[in-house]
């Protein structure tokens, strides 16, 4: 209900995996990624969350439809005080800290956060990749 103006699709991974880390921080990173996806997506559009695992890592993808990421932005997108939102309608500016926080959390968990345009150029996808432990999830 937090983002009632959008639809969500969640695809869990095939097999459960275990990620070592701080659950509160990882939840905060996910919140920042979803909030970012919603803020750039067209109202009523679909936000897609997917979880996939390979032998070494777990990847959570958050994708939206909307404007593509500008080619010149690159990794600057994750720097503090960088925002693509510009000036808001009330005259204030967006501080651009959410993606920086999400990347900092990823790196604190020995992971990484990457962004790229979706195939076809309509929207973006952010991928949070974290190493998983070798023990089975319970």
Short mmCIF file of C-alpha atoms in Angstrom, two decimals, residues 35-138:
data_model
loop_
_atom_site.label_atom_id
_atom_site.label_comp_id
_atom_site.label_asym_id
_atom_site.label_seq_id
_atom_site.Cartn_x
_atom_site.Cartn_y
_atom_site.Cartn_z
CA UNK A 35 11.43 4.01 -3.91
CA UNK A 36 13.81 5.10 -6.68
CA UNK A 37 12.13 2.82 -9.24
CA UNK A 38 8.69 4.16 -8.32
CA UNK A 39 9.78 7.79 -8.44
CA UNK A 40 10.90 7.48 -12.08
CA UNK A 41 8.21 5.07 -13.30
CA UNK A 42 5.00 6.11 -15.01
CA UNK A 43 1.98 6.05 -12.72
CA UNK A 44 0.23 2.69 -12.92
CA UNK A 45 3.28 0.97 -14.41
CA UNK A 46 4.84 -2.28 -13.28
CA UNK A 47 7.87 -2.45 -10.98
CA UNK A 48 9.59 -5.83 -11.37
CA UNK A 49 11.61 -7.42 -8.57
CA UNK A 50 13.54 -10.60 -9.36
CA UNK A 51 15.83 -12.74 -7.25
CA UNK A 52 18.42 -15.00 -8.87
CA UNK A 53 21.36 -16.96 -7.50
CA UNK A 54 24.46 -18.53 -8.98
CA UNK A 55 27.31 -20.43 -7.34
CA UNK A 56 28.76 -17.33 -5.67
CA UNK A 57 26.11 -14.69 -5.28
CA UNK A 58 22.51 -13.64 -5.00
CA UNK A 59 21.24 -10.86 -7.25
CA UNK A 60 18.13 -8.81 -6.55
CA UNK A 61 16.98 -6.80 -9.57
CA UNK A 62 14.56 -3.89 -9.38
CA UNK A 63 13.34 -2.67 -12.78
CA UNK A 64 10.91 0.01 -13.88
CA UNK A 65 9.57 1.55 -17.04
CA UNK A 66 10.14 5.24 -17.61
CA UNK A 67 12.98 7.43 -18.77
CA UNK A 68 16.30 5.69 -19.40
CA UNK A 69 19.41 6.60 -17.45
CA UNK A 70 21.44 9.30 -19.23
CA UNK A 71 24.61 7.89 -20.78
CA UNK A 72 26.82 10.51 -19.11
CA UNK A 73 25.77 9.58 -15.55
CA UNK A 74 27.56 6.25 -15.08
CA UNK A 75 28.64 5.52 -11.51
CA UNK A 76 28.12 9.17 -10.51
CA UNK A 77 24.52 8.13 -9.91
CA UNK A 78 25.66 6.49 -6.66
CA UNK A 79 27.58 9.50 -5.36
CA UNK A 80 26.05 11.56 -2.55
CA UNK A 81 24.18 14.70 -3.57
CA UNK A 82 23.66 13.50 -7.17
CA UNK A 83 20.05 13.45 -8.37
CA UNK A 84 18.40 13.20 -11.75
CA UNK A 85 15.17 14.65 -10.38
CA UNK A 86 16.25 18.29 -10.67
CA UNK A 87 14.16 20.96 -8.99
CA UNK A 88 10.86 19.78 -7.51
CA UNK A 89 7.58 21.57 -8.17
CA UNK A 90 7.78 23.21 -4.73
CA UNK A 91 11.16 24.75 -5.60
CA UNK A 92 13.22 22.39 -3.44
CA UNK A 93 15.84 20.01 -4.75
CA UNK A 94 16.22 16.30 -4.17
CA UNK A 95 19.32 15.50 -2.12
CA UNK A 96 20.22 12.32 -4.00
CA UNK A 97 21.25 10.22 -1.03
CA UNK A 98 19.11 7.08 -1.49
CA UNK A 99 21.20 5.31 -4.12
CA UNK A 100 24.38 6.29 -2.29
CA UNK A 101 23.00 4.70 0.88
CA UNK A 102 21.97 1.56 -1.04
CA UNK A 103 25.42 1.19 -2.59
CA UNK A 104 27.12 1.78 0.77
CA UNK A 105 25.00 -0.99 2.29
CA UNK A 106 25.85 -3.33 -0.61
CA UNK A 107 29.56 -2.66 -0.21
CA UNK A 108 29.36 -3.14 3.57
CA UNK A 109 28.04 -6.63 2.79
CA UNK A 110 30.89 -7.29 0.30
CA UNK A 111 28.46 -6.82 -2.57
CA UNK A 112 27.89 -4.32 -5.31
CA UNK A 113 25.11 -2.25 -6.82
CA UNK A 114 24.92 -1.55 -10.54
CA UNK A 115 22.47 0.31 -12.76
CA UNK A 116 21.77 0.04 -16.46
CA UNK A 117 19.05 0.81 -18.95
CA UNK A 118 16.52 -1.88 -19.70
CA UNK A 119 16.73 -3.56 -23.07
CA UNK A 120 14.78 -1.35 -25.44
CA UNK A 121 15.62 1.78 -23.45
CA UNK A 122 12.33 2.14 -21.58
CA UNK A 123 13.36 2.41 -17.95
CA UNK A 124 16.20 1.16 -15.83
CA UNK A 125 17.21 -1.86 -13.81
CA UNK A 126 19.25 -1.79 -10.61
CA UNK A 127 21.02 -4.98 -9.56
CA UNK A 128 22.06 -5.56 -5.96
CA UNK A 129 24.52 -8.46 -5.92
CA UNK A 130 25.55 -10.04 -2.62
CA UNK A 131 27.74 -13.04 -1.87
CA UNK A 132 25.89 -15.90 -0.28
CA UNK A 133 27.17 -18.18 2.40
CA UNK A 134 27.74 -21.85 1.72
CA UNK A 135 25.25 -23.09 4.30
CA UNK A 136 21.73 -23.87 3.19
CA UNK A 137 18.95 -21.48 4.07
CA UNK A 138 16.66 -22.59 6.86
#
